[in-house]
mmCIF file of C-alpha atoms in Angstrom:
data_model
loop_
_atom_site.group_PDB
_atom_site.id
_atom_site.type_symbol
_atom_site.label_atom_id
_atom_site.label_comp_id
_atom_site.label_asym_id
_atom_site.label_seq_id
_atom_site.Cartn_x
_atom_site.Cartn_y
_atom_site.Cartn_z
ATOM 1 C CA UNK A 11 67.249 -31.181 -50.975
ATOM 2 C CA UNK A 12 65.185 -33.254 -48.256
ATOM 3 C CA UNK A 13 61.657 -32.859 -47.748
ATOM 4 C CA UNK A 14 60.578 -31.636 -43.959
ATOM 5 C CA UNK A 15 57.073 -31.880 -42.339
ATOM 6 C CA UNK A 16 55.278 -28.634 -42.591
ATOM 7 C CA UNK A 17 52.675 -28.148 -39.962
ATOM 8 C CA UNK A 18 49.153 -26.371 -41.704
ATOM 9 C CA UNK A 19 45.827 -25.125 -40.125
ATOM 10 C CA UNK A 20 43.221 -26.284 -43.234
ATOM 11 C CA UNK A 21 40.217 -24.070 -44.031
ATOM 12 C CA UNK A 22 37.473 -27.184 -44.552
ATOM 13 C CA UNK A 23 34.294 -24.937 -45.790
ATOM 14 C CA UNK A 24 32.350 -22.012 -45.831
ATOM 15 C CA UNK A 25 30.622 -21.055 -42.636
ATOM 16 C CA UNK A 26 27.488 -18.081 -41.885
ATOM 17 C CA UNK A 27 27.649 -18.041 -38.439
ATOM 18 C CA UNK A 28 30.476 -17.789 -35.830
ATOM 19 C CA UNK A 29 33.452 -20.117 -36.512
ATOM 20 C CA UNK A 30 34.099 -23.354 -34.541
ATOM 21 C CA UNK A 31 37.261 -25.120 -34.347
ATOM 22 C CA UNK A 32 36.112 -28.247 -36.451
ATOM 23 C CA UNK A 33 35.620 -25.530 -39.514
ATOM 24 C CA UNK A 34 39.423 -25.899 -39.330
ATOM 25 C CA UNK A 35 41.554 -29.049 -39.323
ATOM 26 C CA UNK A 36 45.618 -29.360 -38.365
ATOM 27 C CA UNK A 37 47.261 -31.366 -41.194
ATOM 28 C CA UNK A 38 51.199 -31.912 -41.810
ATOM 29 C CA UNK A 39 52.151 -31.549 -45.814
ATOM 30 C CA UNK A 40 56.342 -31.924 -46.897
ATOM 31 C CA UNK A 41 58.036 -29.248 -48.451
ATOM 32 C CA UNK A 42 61.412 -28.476 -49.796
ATOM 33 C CA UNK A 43 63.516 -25.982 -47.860
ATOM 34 C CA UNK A 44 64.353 -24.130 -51.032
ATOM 35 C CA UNK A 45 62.944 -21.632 -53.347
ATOM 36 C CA UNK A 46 61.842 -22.862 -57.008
ATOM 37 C CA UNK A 47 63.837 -20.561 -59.579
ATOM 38 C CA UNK A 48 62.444 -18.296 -62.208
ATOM 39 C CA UNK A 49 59.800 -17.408 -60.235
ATOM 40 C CA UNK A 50 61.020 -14.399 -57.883
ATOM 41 C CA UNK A 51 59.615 -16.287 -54.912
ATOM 42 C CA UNK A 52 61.473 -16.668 -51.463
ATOM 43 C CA UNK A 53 60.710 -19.397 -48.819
ATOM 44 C CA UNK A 54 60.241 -18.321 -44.817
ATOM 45 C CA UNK A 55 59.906 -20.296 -41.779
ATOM 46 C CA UNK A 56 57.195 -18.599 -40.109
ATOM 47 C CA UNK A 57 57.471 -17.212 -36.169
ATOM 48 C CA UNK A 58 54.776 -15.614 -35.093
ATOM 49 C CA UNK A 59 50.731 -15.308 -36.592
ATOM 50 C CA UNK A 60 47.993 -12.905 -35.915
ATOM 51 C CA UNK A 61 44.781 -13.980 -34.661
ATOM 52 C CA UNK A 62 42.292 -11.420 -36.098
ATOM 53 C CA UNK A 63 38.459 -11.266 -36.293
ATOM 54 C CA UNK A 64 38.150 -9.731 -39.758
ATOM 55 C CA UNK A 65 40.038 -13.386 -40.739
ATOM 56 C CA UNK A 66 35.930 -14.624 -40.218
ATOM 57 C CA UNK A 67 34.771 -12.323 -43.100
ATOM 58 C CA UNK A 68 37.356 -14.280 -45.460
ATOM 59 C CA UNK A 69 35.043 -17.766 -43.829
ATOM 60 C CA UNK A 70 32.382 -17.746 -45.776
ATOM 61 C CA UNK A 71 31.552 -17.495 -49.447
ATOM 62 C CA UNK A 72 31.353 -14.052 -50.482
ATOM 63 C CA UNK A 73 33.478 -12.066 -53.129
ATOM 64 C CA UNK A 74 31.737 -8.936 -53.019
ATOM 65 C CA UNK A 75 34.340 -7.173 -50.236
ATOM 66 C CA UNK A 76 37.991 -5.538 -49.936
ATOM 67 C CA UNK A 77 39.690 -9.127 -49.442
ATOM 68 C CA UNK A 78 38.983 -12.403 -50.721
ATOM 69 C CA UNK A 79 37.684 -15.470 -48.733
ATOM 70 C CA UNK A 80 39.732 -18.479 -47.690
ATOM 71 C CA UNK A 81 40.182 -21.657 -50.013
ATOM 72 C CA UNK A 82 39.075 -24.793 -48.746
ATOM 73 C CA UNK A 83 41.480 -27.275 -48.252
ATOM 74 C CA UNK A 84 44.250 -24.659 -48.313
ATOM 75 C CA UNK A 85 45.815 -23.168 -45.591
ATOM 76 C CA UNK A 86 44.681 -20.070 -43.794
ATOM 77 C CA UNK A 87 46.871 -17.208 -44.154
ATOM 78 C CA UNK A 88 46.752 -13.876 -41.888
ATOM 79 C CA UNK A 89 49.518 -11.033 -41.186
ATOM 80 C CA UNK A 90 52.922 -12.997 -39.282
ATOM 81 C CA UNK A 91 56.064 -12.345 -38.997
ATOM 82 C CA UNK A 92 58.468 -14.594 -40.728
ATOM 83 C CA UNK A 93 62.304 -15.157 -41.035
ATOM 84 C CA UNK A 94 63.541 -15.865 -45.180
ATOM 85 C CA UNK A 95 65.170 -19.091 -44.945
ATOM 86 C CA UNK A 96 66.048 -19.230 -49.394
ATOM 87 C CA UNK A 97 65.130 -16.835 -51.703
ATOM 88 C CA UNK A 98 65.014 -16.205 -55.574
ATOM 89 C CA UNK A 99 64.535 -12.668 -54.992
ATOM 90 C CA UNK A 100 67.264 -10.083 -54.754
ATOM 91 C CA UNK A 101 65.482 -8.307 -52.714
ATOM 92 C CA UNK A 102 64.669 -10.853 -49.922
ATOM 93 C CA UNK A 103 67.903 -12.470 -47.872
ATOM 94 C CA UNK A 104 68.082 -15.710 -45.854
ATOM 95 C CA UNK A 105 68.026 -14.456 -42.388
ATOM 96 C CA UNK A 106 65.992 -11.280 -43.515
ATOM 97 C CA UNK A 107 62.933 -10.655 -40.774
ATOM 98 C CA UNK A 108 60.000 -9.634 -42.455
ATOM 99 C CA UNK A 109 56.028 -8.494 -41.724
ATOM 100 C CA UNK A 110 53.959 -10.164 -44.184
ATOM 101 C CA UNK A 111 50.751 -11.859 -45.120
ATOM 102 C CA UNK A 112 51.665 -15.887 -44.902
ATOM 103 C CA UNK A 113 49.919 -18.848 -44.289
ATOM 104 C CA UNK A 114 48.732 -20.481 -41.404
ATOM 105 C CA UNK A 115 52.136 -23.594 -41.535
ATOM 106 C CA UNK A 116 55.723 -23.770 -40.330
ATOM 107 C CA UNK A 117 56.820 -22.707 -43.999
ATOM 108 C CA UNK A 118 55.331 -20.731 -46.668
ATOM 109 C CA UNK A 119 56.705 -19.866 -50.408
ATOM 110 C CA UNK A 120 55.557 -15.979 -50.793
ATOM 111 C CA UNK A 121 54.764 -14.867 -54.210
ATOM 112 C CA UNK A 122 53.552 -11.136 -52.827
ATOM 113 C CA UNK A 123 55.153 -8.650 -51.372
ATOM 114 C CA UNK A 124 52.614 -5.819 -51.050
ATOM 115 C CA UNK A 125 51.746 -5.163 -47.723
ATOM 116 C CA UNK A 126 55.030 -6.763 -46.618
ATOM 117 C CA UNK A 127 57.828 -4.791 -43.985
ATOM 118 C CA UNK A 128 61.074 -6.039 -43.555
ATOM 119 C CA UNK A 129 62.223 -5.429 -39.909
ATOM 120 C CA UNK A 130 65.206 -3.598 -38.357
ATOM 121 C CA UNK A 131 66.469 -5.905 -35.281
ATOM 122 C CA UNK A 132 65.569 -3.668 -32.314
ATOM 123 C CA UNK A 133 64.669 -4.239 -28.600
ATOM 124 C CA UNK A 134 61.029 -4.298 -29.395
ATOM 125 C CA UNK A 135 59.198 -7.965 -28.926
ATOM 126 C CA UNK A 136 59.330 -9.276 -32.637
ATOM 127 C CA UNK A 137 55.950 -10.592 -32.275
ATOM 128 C CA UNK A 138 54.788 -6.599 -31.476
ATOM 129 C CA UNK A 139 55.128 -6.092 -35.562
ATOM 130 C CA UNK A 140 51.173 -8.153 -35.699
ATOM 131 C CA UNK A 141 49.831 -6.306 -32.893
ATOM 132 C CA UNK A 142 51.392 -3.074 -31.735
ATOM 133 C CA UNK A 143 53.383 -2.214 -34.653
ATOM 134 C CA UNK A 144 51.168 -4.275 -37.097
ATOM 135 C CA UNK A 145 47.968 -4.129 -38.826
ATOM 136 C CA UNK A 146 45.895 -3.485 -35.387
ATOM 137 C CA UNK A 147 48.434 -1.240 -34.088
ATOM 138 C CA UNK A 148 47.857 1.133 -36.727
ATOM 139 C CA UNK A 149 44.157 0.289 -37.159
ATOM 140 C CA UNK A 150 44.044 2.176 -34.145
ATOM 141 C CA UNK A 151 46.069 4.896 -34.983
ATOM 142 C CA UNK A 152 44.362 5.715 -38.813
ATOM 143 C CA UNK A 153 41.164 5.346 -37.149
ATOM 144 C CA UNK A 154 41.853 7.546 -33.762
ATOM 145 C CA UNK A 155 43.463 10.525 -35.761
ATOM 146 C CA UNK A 156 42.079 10.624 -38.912
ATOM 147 C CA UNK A 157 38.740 8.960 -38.923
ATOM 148 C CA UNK A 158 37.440 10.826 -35.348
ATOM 149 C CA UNK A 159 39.474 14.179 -35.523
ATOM 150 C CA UNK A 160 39.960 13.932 -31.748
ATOM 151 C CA UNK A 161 40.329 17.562 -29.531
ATOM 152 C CA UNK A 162 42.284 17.883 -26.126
ATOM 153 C CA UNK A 163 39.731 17.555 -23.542
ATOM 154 C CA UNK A 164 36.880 15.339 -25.496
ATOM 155 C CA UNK A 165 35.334 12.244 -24.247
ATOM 156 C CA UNK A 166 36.227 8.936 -25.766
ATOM 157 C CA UNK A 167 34.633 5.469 -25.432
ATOM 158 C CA UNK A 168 36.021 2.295 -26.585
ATOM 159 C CA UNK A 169 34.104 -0.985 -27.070
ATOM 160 C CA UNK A 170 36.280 -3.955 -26.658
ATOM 161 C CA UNK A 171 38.832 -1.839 -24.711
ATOM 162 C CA UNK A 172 40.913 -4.704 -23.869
ATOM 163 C CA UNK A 173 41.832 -6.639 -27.648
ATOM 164 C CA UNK A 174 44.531 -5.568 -30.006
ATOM 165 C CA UNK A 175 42.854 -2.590 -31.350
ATOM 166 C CA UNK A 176 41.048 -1.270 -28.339
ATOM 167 C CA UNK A 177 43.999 -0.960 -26.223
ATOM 168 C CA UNK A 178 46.043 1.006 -27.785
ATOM 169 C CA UNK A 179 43.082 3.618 -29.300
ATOM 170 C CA UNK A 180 42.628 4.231 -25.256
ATOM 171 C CA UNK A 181 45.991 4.774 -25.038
ATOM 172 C CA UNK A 182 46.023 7.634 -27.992
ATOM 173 C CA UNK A 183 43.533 9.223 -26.779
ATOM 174 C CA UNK A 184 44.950 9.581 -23.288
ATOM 175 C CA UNK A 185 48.363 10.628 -25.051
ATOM 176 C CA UNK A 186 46.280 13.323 -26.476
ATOM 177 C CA UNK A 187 44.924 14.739 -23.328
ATOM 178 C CA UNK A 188 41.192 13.232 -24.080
ATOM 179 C CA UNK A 189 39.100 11.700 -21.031
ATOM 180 C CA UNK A 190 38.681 7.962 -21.839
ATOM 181 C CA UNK A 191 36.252 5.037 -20.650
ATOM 182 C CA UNK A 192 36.365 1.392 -21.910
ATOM 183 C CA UNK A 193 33.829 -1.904 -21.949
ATOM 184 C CA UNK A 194 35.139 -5.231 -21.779
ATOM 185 C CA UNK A 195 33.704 -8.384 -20.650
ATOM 186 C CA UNK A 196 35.023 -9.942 -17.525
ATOM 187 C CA UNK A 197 36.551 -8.115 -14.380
ATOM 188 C CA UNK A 198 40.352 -9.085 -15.260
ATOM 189 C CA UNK A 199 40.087 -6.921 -18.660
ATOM 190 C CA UNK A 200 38.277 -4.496 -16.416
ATOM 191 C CA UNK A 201 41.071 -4.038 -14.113
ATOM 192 C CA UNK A 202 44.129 -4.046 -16.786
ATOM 193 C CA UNK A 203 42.158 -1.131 -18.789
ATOM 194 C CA UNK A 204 42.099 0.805 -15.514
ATOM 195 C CA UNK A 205 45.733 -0.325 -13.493
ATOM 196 C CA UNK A 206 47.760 -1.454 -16.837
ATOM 197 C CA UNK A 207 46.331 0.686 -19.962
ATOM 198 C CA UNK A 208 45.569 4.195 -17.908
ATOM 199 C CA UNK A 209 42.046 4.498 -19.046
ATOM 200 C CA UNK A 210 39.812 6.704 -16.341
ATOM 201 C CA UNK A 211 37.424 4.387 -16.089
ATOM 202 C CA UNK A 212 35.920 1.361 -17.800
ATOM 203 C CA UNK A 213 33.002 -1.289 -16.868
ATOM 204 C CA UNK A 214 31.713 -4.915 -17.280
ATOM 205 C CA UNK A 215 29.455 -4.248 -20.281
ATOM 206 C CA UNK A 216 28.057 -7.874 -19.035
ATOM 207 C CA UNK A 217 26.828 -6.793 -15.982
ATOM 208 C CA UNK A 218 24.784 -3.897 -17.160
ATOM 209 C CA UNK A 219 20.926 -4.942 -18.251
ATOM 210 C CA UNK A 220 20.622 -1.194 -19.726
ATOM 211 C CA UNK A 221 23.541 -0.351 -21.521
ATOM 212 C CA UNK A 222 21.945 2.915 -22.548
ATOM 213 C CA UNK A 223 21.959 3.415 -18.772
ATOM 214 C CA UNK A 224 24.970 2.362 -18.037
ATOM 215 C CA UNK A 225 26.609 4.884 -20.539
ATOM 216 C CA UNK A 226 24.812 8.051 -19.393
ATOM 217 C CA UNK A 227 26.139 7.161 -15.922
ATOM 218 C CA UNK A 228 30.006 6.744 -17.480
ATOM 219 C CA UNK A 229 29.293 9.912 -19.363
ATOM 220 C CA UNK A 230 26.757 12.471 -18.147
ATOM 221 C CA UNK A 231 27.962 14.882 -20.191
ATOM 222 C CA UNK A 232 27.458 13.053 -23.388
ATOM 223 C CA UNK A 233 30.280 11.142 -25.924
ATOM 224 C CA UNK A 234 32.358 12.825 -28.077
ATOM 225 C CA UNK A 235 34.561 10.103 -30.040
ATOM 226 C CA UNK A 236 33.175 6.276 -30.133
ATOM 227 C CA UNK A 237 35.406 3.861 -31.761
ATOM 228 C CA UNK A 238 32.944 1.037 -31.980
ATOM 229 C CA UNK A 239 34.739 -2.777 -32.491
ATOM 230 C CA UNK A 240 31.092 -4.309 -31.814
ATOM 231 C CA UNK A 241 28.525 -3.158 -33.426
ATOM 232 C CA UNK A 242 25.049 -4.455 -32.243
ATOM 233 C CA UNK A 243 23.283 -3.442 -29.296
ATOM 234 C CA UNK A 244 26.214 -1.188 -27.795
ATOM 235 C CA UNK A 245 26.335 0.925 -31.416
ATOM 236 C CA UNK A 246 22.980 0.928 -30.861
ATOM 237 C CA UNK A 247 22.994 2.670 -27.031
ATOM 238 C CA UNK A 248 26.383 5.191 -27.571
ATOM 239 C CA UNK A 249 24.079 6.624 -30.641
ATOM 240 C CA UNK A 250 21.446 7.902 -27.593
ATOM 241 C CA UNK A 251 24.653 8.973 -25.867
ATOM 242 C CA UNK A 252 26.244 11.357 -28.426
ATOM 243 C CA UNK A 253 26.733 14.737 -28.160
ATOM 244 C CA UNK A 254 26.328 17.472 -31.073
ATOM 245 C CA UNK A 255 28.949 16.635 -34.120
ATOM 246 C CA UNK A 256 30.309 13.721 -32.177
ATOM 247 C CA UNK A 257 32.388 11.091 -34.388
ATOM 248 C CA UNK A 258 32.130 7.515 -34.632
ATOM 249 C CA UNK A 259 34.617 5.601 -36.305
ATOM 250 C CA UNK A 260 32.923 2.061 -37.053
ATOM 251 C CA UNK A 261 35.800 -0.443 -37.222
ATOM 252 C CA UNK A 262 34.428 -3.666 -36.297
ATOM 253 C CA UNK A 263 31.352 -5.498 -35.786
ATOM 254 C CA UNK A 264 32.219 -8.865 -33.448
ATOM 255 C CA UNK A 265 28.918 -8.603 -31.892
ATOM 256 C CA UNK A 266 27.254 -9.723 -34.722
ATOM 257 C CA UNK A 267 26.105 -13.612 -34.595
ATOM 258 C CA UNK A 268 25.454 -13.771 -38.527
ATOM 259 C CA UNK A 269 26.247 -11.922 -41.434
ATOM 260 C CA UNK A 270 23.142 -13.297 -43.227
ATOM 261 C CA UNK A 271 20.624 -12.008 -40.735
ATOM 262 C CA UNK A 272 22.563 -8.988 -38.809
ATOM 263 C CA UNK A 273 21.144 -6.653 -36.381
ATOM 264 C CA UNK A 274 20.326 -3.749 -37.343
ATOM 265 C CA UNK A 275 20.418 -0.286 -35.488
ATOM 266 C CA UNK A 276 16.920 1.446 -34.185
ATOM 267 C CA UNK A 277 18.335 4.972 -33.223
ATOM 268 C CA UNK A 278 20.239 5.958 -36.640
ATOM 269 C CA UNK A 279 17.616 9.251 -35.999
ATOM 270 C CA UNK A 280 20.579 10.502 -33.597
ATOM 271 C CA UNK A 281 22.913 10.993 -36.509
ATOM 272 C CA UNK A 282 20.085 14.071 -37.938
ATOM 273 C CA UNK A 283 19.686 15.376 -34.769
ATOM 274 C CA UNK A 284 23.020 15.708 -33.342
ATOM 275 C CA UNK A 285 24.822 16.119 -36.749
ATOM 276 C CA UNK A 286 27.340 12.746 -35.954
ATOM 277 C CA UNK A 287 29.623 11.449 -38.513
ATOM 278 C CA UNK A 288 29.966 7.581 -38.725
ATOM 279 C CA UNK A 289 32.554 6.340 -40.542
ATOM 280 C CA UNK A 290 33.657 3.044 -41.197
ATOM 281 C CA UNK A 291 37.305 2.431 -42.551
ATOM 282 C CA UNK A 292 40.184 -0.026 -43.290
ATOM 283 C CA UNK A 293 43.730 0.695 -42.196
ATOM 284 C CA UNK A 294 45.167 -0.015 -45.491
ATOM 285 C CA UNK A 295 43.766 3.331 -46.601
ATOM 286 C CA UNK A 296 45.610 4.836 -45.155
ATOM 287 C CA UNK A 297 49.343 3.237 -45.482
ATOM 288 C CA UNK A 298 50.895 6.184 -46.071
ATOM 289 C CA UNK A 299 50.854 7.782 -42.823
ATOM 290 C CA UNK A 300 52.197 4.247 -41.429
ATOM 291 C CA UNK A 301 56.112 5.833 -41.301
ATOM 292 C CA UNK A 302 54.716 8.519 -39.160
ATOM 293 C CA UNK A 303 52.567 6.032 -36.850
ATOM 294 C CA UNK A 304 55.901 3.544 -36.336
ATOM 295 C CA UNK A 305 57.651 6.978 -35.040
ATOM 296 C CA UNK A 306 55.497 8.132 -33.064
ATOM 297 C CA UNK A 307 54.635 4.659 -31.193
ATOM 298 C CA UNK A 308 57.939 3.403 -30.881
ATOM 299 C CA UNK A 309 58.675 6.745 -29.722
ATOM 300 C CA UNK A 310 55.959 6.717 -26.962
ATOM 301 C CA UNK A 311 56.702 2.872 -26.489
ATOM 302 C CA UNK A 312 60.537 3.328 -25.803
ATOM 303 C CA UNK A 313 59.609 6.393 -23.430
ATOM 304 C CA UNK A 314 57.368 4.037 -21.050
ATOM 305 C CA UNK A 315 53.878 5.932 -22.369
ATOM 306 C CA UNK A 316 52.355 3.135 -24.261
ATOM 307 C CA UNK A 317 52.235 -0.501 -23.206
ATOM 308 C CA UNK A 318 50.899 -3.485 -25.473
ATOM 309 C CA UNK A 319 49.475 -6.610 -23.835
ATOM 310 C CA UNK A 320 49.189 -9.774 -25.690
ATOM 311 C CA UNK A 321 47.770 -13.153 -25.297
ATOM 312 C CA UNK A 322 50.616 -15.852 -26.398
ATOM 313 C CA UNK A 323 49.210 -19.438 -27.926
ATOM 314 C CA UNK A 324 52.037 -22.135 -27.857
ATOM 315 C CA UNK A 325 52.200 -23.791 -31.552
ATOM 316 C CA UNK A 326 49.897 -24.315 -34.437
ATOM 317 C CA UNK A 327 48.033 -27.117 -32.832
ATOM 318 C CA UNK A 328 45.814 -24.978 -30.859
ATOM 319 C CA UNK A 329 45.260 -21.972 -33.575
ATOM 320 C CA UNK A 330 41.564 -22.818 -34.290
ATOM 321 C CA UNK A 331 41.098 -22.697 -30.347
ATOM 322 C CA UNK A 332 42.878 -19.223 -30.112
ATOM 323 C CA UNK A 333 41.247 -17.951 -33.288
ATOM 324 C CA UNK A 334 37.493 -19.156 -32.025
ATOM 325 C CA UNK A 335 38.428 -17.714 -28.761
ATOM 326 C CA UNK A 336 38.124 -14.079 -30.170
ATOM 327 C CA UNK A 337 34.479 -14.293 -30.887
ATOM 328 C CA UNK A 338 33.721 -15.421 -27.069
ATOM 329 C CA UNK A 339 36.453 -12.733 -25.282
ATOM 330 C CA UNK A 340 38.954 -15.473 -24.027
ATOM 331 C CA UNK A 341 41.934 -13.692 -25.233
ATOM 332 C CA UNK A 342 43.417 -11.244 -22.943
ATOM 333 C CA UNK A 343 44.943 -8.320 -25.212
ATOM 334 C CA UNK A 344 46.244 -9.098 -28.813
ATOM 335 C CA UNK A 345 45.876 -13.158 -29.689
ATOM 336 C CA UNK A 346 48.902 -14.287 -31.316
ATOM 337 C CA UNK A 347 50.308 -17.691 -32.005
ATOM 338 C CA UNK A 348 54.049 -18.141 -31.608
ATOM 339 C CA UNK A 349 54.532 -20.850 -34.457
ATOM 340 C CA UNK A 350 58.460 -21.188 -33.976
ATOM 341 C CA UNK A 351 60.878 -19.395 -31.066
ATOM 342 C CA UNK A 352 63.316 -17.188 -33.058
#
């Protein structure tokens, strides 16, 4: 069989600080459209990737953590969703659509299945199953419902509001009759928390010099549930805010400039005094209540109660862009890049 160009995004070296988009380089490699035998590997031509800020952990040169980091000169690889193209494994069908960790190229041979979904053709966007019905998607959903034990009637704040987690936690929470408030950085995110996302308010944590301030005037009456996807000074200020057995559920940390000389947190008193549980978590510890969380979402997505906003990026030429772009807010909702149209 011919050989055919295959597109990659290249991991060139280990990085302690935010990424930049010459830590990456685009590079085109050939590869055989079929699947070696003996091997139970199948070969897919890759649609759509996820653009995800734990993917900066995986940057630098550090073992000691739940996933391993990149390999320079290799690919990166993320959650996608992918279309089986040959396959040595009975299991796996050309034409089959699947949710999967692959690598950041137009074609990837996958050796691993865990973590992998096939999907059911449905009317839901395909590219939904690395946001809304992916890894983010139910992020929000482990760490919402199991993680902060919400009540009808408690107040919830959301850091990064707007981004692929963020939205949807709001979302929840409004679902389950909980008064909600969200940050984001620039007035466009403001307005789609408030107009699109149904959030009862949200702010321009930019514009506030006091953010300790700025939540006692969102919340007189103290905070309940924080699901914090900063970190940093804003962890920091909802601590002061807090009420009596509150719950934070500690699920990212974007603020933070450098993992070898992080901020640290001055008010941790707050957790003695007003008995608050802080909990950090992955999703994947949670898998198996992920048949119950694509239920109840597609559910409340078919019905017209939960909408998903994502960020589209045209091709794998400008994936370090989109990627870098987390760490500074560009992206409007969920970043994905759209490798190949289905």
């Amino acid at each position: 069989m011919a050989e055919v160009d295959n597109k990659q995004v290249i991991f060139k070296r280990y990085i302690d600080r935010l990424p930049e988009e010459t830590d990456m380089e685009i590079k085109v490699s050939k590869i055989k459209l079929e699947a070696p035998k003996g091997l139970g590997a199948f070969l897919v031509k890759n649609l759509y990737l996820s653009c995800d800020p734990y993917m900066r952990g995986r940057m630098r040169d550090f073992r000691d953590s739940y996933i391993p980091p990149f390999v320079p000169g290799q690919p990166l690889e993320g959650f996608g969703v992918s279309q089986v193209i040959d396959s040595d494994n009975p299991d796996f069908k050309p034409g089959d659509l699947v949710s999967l960790i692959t690598g950041w190229e137009e074609y990837s041979l996958i050796h691993r299945t865990e973590q992998l979904r096939k999907i059911q053709p449905d009317d839901i966007p395909l590219s939904y199953h690395v946001g809304l019905l992916g890894m983010p998607g139910f992020t929000s959903y482990a760490g919402f419902f199991e993680v902060c034990s919400p009540k009808k009637g408690e107040f919830v704040y959301v850091s990064a509001a707007s981004g692929a987690v963020g939205q949807l936690v709001g979302q929840l929470a409004k679902l389950h009759g909980c008064y909600v408030v969200g940050s984001a950085g620039t007035s466009q995110k403001i307005d789609i928390l408030k107009n699109k996302l149904g959030f009862d308010d949200a702010f321009n944590y930019k514009e506030e010099r006091d953010l300790d301030a700025a939540l006692k005037r969102y919340f007189p009456q103290g905070i309940d549930i924080y699901f914090d996807n900063v970190g940093g000074e804003m962890l920091d200020a909802a601590l002061l805010n807090m009420r009596i057995h509150g719950r934070i559920a500690v699920c990212g940390a974007v603020s933070q400039q450098s993992f070898s000389k992080p901020r640290g947190i001055f008010n941790g008193f707050n957790l003695i005094s007003k008995r608050i549980r802080m909990q950090g978590f992955l999703q994947h510890d949670y898998l198996h209540l992920y048949p119950r969380f694509l239920e109840d979402v597609i559910s409340n997505y078919k019905q017209g109660k939960i909408v998903y906003i994502e960020d589209m990026n045209e091709g794998l030429d400008g994936a370090p862009a989109a990627f870098v772009g987390l760490f500074s807010g560009k992206n409007v909702g969920k970043q994905v890049i759209r490798v190949a149209h289905e």
